[in-house]
mmCIF file of C-alpha atoms and ligand atoms in Angstrom:
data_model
loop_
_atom_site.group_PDB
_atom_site.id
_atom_site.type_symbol
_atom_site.label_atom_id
_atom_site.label_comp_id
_atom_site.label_asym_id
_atom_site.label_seq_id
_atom_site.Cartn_x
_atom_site.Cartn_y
_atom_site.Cartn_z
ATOM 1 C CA UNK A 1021 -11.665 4.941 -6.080
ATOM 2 C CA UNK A 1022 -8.759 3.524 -5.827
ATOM 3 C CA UNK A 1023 -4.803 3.719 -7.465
ATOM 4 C CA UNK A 1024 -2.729 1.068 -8.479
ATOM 5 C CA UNK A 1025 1.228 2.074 -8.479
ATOM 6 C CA UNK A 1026 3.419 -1.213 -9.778
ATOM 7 C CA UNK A 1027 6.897 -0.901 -8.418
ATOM 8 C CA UNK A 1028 7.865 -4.505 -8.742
ATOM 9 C CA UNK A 1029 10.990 -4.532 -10.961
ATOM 10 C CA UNK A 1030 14.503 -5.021 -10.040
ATOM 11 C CA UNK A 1031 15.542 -2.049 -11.235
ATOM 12 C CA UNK A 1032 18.100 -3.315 -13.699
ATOM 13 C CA UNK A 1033 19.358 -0.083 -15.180
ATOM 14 C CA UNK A 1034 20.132 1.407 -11.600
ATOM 15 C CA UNK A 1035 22.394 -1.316 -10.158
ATOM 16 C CA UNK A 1036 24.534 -1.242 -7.882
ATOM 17 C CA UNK A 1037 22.818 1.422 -6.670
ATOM 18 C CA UNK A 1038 19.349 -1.017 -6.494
ATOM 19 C CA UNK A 1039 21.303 -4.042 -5.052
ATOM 20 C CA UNK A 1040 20.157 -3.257 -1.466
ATOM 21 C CA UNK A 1041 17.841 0.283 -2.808
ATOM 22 C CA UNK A 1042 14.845 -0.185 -4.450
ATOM 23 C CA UNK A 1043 14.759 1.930 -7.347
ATOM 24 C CA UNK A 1044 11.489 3.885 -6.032
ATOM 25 C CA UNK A 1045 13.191 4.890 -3.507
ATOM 26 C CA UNK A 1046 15.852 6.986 -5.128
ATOM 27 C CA UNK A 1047 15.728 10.018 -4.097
ATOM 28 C CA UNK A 1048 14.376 13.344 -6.750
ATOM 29 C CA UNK A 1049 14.993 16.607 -4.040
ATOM 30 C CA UNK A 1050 14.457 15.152 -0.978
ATOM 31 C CA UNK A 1051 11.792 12.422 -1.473
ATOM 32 C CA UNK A 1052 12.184 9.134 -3.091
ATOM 33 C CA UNK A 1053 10.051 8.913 -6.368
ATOM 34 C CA UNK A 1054 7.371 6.667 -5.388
ATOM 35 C CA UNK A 1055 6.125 9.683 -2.770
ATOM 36 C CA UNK A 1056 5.941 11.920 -5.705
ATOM 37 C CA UNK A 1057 3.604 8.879 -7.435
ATOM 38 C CA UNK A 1058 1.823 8.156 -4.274
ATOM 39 C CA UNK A 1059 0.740 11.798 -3.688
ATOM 40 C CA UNK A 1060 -0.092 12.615 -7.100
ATOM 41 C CA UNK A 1061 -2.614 9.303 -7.013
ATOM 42 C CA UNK A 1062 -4.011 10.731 -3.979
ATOM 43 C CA UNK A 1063 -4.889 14.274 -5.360
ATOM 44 C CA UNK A 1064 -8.027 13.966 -7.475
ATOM 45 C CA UNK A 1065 -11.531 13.903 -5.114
ATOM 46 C CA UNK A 1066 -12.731 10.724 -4.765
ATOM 47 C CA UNK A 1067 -9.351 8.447 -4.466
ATOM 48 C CA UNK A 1068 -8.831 7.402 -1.093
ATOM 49 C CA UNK A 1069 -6.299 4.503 -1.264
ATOM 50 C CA UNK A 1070 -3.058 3.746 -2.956
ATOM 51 C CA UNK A 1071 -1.784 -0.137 -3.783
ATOM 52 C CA UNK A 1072 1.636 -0.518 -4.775
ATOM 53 C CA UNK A 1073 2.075 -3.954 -5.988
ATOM 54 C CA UNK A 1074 5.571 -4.386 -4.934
ATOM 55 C CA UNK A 1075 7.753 -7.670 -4.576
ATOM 56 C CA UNK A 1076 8.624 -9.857 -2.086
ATOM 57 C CA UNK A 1077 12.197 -8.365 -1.903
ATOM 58 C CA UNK A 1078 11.335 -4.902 -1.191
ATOM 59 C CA UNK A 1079 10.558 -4.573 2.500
ATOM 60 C CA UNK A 1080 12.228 -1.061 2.485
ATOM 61 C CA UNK A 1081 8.501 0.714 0.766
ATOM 62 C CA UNK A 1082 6.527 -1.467 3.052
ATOM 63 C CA UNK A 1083 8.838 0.549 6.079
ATOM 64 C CA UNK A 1084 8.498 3.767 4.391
ATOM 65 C CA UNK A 1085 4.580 4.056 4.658
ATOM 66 C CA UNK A 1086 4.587 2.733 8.041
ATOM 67 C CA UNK A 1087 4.499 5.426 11.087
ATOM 68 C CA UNK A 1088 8.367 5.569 12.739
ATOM 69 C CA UNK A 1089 6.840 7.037 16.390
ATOM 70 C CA UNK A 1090 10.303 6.820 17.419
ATOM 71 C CA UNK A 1091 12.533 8.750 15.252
ATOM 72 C CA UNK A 1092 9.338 11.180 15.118
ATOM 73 C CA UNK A 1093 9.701 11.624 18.568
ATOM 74 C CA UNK A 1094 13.312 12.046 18.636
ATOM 75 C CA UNK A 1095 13.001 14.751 16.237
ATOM 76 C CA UNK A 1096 10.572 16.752 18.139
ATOM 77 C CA UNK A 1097 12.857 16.223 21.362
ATOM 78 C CA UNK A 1098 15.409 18.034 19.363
ATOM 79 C CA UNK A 1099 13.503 20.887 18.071
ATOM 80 C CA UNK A 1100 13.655 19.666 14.316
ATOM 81 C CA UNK A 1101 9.447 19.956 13.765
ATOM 82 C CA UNK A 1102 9.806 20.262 10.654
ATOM 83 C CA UNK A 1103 11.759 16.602 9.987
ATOM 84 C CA UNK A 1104 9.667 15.043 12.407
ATOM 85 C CA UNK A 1105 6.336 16.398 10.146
ATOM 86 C CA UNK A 1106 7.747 14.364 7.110
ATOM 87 C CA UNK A 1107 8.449 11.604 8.793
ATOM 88 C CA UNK A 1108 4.594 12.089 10.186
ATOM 89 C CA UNK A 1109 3.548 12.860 6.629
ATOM 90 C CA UNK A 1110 5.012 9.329 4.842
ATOM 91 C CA UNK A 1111 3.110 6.863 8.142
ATOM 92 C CA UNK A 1112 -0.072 8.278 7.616
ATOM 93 C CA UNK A 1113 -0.590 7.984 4.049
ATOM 94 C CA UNK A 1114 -3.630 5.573 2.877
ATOM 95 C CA UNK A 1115 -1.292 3.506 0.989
ATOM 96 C CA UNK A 1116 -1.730 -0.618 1.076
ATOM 97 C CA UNK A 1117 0.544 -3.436 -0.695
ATOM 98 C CA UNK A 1118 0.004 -6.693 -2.850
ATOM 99 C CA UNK A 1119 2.879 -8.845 -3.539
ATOM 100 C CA UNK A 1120 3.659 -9.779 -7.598
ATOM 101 C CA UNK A 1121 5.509 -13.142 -7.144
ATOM 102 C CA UNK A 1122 6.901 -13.153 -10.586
ATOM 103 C CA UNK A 1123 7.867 -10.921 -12.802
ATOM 104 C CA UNK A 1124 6.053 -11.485 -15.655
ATOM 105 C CA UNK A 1125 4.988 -8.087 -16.795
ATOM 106 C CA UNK A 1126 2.982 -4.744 -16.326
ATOM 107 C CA UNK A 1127 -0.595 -6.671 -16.784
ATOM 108 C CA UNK A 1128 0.074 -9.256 -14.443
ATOM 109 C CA UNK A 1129 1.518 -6.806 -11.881
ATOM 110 C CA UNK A 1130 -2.050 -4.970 -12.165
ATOM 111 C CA UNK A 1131 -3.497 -8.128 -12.140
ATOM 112 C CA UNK A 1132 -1.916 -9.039 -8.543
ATOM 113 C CA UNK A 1133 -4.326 -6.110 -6.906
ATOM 114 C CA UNK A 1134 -7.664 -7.297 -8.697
ATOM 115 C CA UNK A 1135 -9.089 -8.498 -4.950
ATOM 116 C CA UNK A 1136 -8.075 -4.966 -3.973
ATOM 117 C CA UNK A 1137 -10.333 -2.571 -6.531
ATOM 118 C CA UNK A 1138 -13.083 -5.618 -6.791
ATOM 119 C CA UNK A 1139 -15.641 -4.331 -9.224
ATOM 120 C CA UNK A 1140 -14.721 -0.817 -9.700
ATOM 121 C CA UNK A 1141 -12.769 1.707 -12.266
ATOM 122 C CA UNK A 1142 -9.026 2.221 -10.811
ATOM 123 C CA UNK A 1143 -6.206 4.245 -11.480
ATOM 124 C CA UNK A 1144 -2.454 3.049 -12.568
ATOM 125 C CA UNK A 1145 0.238 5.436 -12.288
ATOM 126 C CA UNK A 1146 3.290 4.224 -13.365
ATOM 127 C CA UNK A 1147 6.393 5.142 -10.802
ATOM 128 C CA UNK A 1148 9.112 6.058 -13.301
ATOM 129 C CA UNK A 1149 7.228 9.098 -14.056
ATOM 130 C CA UNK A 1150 7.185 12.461 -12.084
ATOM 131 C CA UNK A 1151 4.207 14.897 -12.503
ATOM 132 C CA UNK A 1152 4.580 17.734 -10.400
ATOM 133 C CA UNK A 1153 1.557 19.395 -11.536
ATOM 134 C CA UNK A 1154 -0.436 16.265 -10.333
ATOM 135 C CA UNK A 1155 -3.554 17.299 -12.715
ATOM 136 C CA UNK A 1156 -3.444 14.581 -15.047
ATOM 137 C CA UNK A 1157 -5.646 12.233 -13.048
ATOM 138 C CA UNK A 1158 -7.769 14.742 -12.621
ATOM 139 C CA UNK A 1159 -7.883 15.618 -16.188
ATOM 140 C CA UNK A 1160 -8.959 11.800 -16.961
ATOM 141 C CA UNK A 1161 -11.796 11.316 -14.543
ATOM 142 C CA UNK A 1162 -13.009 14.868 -15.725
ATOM 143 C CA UNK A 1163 -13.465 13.357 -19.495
ATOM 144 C CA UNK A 1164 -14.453 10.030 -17.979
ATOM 145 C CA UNK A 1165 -17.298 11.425 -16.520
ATOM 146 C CA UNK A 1166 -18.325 13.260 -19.498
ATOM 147 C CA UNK A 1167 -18.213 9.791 -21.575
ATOM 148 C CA UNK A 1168 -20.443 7.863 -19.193
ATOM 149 C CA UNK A 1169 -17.154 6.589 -16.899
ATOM 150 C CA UNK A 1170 -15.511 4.824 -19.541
ATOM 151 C CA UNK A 1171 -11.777 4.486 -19.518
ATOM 152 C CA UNK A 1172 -9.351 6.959 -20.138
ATOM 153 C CA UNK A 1173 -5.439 7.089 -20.620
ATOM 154 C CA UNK A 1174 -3.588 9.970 -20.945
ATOM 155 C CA UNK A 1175 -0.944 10.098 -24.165
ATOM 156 C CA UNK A 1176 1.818 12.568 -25.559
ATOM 157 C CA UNK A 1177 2.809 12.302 -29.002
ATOM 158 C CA UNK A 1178 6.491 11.351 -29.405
ATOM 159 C CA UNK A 1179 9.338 11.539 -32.104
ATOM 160 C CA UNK A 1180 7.931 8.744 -34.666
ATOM 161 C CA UNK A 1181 11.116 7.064 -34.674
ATOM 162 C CA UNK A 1182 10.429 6.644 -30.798
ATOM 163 C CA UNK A 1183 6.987 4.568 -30.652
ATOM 164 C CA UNK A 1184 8.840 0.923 -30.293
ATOM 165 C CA UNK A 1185 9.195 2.195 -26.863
ATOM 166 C CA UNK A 1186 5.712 2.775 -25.918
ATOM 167 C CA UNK A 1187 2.103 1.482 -26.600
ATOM 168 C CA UNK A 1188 0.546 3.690 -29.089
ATOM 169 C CA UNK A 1189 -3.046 4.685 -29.779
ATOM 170 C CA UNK A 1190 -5.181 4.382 -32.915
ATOM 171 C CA UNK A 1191 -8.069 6.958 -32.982
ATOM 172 C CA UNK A 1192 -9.968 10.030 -34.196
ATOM 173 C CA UNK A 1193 -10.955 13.271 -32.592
ATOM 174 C CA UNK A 1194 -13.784 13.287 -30.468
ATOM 175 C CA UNK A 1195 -13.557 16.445 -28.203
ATOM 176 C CA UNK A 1196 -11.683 18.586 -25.869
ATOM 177 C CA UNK A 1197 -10.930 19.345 -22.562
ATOM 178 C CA UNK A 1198 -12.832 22.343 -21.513
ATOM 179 C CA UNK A 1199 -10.847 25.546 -22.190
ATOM 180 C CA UNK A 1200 -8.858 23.497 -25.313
ATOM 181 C CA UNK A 1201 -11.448 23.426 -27.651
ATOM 182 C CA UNK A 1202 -8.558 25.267 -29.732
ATOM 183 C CA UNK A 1203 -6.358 22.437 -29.406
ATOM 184 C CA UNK A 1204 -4.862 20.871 -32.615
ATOM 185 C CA UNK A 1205 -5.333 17.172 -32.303
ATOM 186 C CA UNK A 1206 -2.321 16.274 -30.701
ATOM 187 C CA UNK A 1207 -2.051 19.007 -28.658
ATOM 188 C CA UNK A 1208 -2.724 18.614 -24.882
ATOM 189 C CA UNK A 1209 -6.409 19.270 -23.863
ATOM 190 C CA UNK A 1210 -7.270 17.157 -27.247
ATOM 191 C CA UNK A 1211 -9.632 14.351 -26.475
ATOM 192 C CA UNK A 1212 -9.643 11.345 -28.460
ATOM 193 C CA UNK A 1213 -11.501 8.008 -28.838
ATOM 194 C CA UNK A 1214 -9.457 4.972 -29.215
ATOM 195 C CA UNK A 1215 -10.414 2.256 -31.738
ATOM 196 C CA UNK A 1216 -6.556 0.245 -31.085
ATOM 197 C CA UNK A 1217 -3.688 0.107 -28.860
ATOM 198 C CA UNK A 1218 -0.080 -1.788 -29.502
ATOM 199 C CA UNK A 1219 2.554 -2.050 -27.700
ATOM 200 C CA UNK A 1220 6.165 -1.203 -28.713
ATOM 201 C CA UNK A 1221 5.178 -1.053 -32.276
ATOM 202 C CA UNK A 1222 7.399 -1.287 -34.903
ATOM 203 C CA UNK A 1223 8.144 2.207 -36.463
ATOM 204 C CA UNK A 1224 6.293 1.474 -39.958
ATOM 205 C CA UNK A 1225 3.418 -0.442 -38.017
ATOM 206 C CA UNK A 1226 2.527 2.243 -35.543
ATOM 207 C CA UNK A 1227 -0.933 3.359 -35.825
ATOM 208 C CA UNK A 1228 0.174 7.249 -34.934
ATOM 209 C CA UNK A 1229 2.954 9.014 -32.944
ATOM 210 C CA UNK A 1230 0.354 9.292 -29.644
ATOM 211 C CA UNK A 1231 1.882 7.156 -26.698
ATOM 212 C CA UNK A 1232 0.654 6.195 -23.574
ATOM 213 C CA UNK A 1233 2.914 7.904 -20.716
ATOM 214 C CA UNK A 1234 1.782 5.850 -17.986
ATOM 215 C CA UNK A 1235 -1.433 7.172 -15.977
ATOM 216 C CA UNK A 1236 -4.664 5.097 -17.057
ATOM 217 C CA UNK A 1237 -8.109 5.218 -15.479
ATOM 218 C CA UNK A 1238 -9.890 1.967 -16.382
ATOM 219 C CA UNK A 1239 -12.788 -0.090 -16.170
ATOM 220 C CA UNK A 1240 -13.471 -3.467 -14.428
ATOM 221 C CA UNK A 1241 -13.315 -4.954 -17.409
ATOM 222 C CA UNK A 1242 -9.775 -4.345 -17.900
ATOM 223 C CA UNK A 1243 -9.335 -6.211 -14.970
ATOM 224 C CA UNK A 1244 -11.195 -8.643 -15.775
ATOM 225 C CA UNK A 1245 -9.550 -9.571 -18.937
ATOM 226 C CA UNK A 1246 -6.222 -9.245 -17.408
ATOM 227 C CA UNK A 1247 -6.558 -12.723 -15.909
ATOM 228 C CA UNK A 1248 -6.523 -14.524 -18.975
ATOM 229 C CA UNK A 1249 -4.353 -12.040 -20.720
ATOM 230 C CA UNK A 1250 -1.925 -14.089 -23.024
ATOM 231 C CA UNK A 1251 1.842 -12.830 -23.251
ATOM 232 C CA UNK A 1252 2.729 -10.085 -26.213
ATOM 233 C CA UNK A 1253 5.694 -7.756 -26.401
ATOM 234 C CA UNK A 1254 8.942 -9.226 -24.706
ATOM 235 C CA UNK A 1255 6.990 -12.197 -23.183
ATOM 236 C CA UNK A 1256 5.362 -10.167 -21.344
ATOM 237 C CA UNK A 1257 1.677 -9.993 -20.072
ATOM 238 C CA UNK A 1258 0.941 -6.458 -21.189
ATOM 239 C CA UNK A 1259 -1.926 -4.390 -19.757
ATOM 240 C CA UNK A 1260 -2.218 -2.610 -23.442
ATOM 241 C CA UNK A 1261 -3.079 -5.677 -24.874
ATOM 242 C CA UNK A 1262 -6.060 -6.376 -21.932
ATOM 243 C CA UNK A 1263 -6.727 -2.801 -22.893
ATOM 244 C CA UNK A 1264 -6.853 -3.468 -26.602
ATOM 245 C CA UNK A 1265 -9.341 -6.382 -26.058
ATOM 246 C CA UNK A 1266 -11.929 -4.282 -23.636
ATOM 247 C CA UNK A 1267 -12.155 -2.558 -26.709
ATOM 248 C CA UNK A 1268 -14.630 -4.495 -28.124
ATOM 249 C CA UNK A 1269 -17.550 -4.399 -25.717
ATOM 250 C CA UNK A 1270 -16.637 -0.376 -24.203
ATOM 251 C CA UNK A 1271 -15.541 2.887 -25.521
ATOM 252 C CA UNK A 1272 -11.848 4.084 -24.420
ATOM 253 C CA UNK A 1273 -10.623 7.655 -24.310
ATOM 254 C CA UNK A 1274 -7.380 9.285 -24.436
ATOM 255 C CA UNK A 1275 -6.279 12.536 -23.560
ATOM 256 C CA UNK A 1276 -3.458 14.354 -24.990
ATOM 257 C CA UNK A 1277 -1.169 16.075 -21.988
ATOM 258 C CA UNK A 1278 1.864 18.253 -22.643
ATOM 259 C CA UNK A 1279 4.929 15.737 -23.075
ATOM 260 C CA UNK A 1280 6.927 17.985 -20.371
ATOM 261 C CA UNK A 1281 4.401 18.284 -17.621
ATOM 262 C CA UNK A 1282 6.256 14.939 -16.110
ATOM 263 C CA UNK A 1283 9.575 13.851 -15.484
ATOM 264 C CA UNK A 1284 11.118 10.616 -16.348
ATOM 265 C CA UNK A 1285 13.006 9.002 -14.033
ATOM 266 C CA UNK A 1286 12.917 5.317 -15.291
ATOM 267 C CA UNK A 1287 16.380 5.749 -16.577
ATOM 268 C CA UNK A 1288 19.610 6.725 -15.028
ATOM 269 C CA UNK A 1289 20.296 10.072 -16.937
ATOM 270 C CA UNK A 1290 16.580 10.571 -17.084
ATOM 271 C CA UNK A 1291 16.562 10.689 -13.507
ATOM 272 C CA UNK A 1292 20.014 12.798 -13.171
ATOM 273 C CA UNK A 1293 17.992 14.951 -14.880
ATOM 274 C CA UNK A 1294 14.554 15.417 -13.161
ATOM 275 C CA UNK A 1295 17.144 16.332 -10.285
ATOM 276 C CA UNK A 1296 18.799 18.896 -11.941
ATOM 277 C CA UNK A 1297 15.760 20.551 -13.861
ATOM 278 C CA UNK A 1298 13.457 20.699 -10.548
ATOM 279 C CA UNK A 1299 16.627 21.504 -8.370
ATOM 280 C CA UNK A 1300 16.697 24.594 -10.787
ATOM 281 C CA UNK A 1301 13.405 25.545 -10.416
ATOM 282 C CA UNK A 1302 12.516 24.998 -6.498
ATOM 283 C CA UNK A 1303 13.060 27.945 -4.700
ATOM 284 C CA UNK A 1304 14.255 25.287 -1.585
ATOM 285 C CA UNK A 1305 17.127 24.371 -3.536
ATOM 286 C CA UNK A 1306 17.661 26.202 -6.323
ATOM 287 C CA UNK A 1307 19.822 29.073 -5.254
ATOM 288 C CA UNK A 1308 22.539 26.485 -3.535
ATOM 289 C CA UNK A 1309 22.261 24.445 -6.537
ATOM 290 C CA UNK A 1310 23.224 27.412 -8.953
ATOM 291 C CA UNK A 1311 25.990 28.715 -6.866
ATOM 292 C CA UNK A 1312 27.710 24.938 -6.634
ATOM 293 C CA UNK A 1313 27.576 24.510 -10.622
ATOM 294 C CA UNK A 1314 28.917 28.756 -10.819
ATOM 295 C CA UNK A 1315 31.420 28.338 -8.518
ATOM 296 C CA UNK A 1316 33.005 25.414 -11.069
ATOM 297 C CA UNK A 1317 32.251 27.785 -13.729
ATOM 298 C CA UNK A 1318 29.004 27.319 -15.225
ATOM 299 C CA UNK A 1319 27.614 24.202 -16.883
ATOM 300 C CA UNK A 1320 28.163 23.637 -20.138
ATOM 301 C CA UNK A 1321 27.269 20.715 -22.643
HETATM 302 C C1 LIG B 2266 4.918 0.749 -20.193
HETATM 303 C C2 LIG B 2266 3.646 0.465 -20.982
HETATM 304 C C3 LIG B 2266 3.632 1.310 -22.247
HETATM 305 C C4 LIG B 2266 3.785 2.775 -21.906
HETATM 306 C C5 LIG B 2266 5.079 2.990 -21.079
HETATM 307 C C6 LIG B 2266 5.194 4.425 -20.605
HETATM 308 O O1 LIG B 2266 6.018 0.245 -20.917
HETATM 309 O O2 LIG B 2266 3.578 -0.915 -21.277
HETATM 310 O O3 LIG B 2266 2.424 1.098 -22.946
HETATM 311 O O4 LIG B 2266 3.825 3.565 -23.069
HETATM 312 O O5 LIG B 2266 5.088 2.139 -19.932
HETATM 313 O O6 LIG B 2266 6.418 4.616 -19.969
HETATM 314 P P1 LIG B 2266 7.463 0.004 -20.230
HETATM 315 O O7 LIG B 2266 8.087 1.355 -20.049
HETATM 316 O O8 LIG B 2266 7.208 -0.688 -18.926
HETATM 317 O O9 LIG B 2266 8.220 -0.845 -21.205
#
């Protein structure tokens, strides 16, 4: 199987920092985001290549994933194994590109790899979003197996007043993850089926406070109806609405995660943040990074 990652945009809310940077590359510890993506999409059994649809002007991921025998070696020359391993790590990783050549959206950004997954269910993570447990995926395929391989998307519920930012499920119970069969129904380990998805609701048109937090295992046919796939929100092909159509002829599933098992890092605070809160809690960092904010006297709001 394989995983889509779209990391086309131009990374608006970052700049200047994205004028010559793209945005996945920003660092969180001491990896840019989209490795964090790239090796979550990697984790589950049975995925064994990662696109990132990517545009033209981004020639810095396209370096990243390629092998640097050079600096590699120089490292090892100089004793630093461990930096030369990482460098190692990032050219050897089953990741492939496809160009988007506009921008015109999240669906047509999936749609750019449809020669790449040709027939078969694929994954989309999207990169703002940091998951260092990396079990979501797994979570999906796990209930898409149990449901005959239809597709799955994994959803959070939010603060109501905060579904205009997302695409939001309609849907009833229909199961749990094994182990959550105590869940509450929009707890994580809920399962439900879907029966409508809209994007960026209004607040008094939104079918229930479930969004979709950006890691989707779907079917061909979402593919498939992405090339005809008609503009919605902002102008903008949206895979939801592809997703909303497949509806008709296949069953969809959702699965409720825990809001906090990821990170967001599609924003500028949210991604001052995802430094701070896993600088805190890796042991690589975290001691150094406590006795900088102590030595200033604490950190208060
Ligand atoms: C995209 C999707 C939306 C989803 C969101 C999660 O929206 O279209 O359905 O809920 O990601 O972050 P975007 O953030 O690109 O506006």
């Amino acid at each position: 199987m394989k995983a889509i990652i779209p990391a086309a945009g131009l990374g608006t809310r970052f700049l200047p920092s994205t004028k010559c940077t793209p945005k996945e590359m920003l660092p969180v510890l001491d990896k840019p985001v989209i490795q964090y993506v790239v090796e979550e999409a990697l984790e589950p059994e049975g995925v064994d290549d990662v696109i990132i649809v990517t545009s033209p002007g981004k020639p810095e991921l396209l370096s990243y994933f390629q092998p640097d025998r050079s600096l590699e070696g120089l490292l090892r020359e100089r004793g630093k194994a461990a930096y030369a391993d990482a460098v190692a790590a990032t050219g050897s990783m089953p990741v492939d590109f496809r160009y988007q050549y506009e921008p015109r959206g999240l669906g047509h950004a999936i749609r750019s790899a449809a020669d790449a997954v040709a027939g078969e269910s694929f994954l989309v993570l999207l990169g703002d979003y940091v998951v260092p447990g990396r079990d979501i995926c797994t979570k999906m395929l796990e209930v898409s197996q149990a449901h005959g391989g239809a597709s799955v998307i994994a959803v959070a519920p939010c603060a109501p007043e905060e579904v205009s930012r997302y695409g939001v499920i309609a849907g009833e119970r229909a199961g749990s993850l094994p182990g959550s069969e105590d869940a509450a129904d929009c707890e994580p380990g809920a399962v439900w089926r879907v029966s409508g998805l809209v994007e960026k609701p209004a607040v008094e048109e939104a079918p229930s406070n479930l969004y979709i937090v950006g890691r989707y295992l779907l079917s061909p046919l979402v593919m498939d109806l992405l090339a005809d796939q008609e503009p919605g929100a902002g102008g903008e092909v949206q895979l939801t609405d592809a997703m909303a159509r497949s509806l008709d002829r296949e069953n969809m599933y959702a699965v409720v995660i825990d809001p906090l098992s990821g990170y967001d890092t599609g924003t500028p605070s949210g991604w001052m943040a995802t430094n701070a809160l896993m600088a805190a809690e890796d042991p690589r960092f975290s001691g150094a990074f406590w006795d900088a904010i102590e030595e200033r006297g604490g950190l208060k709001r």
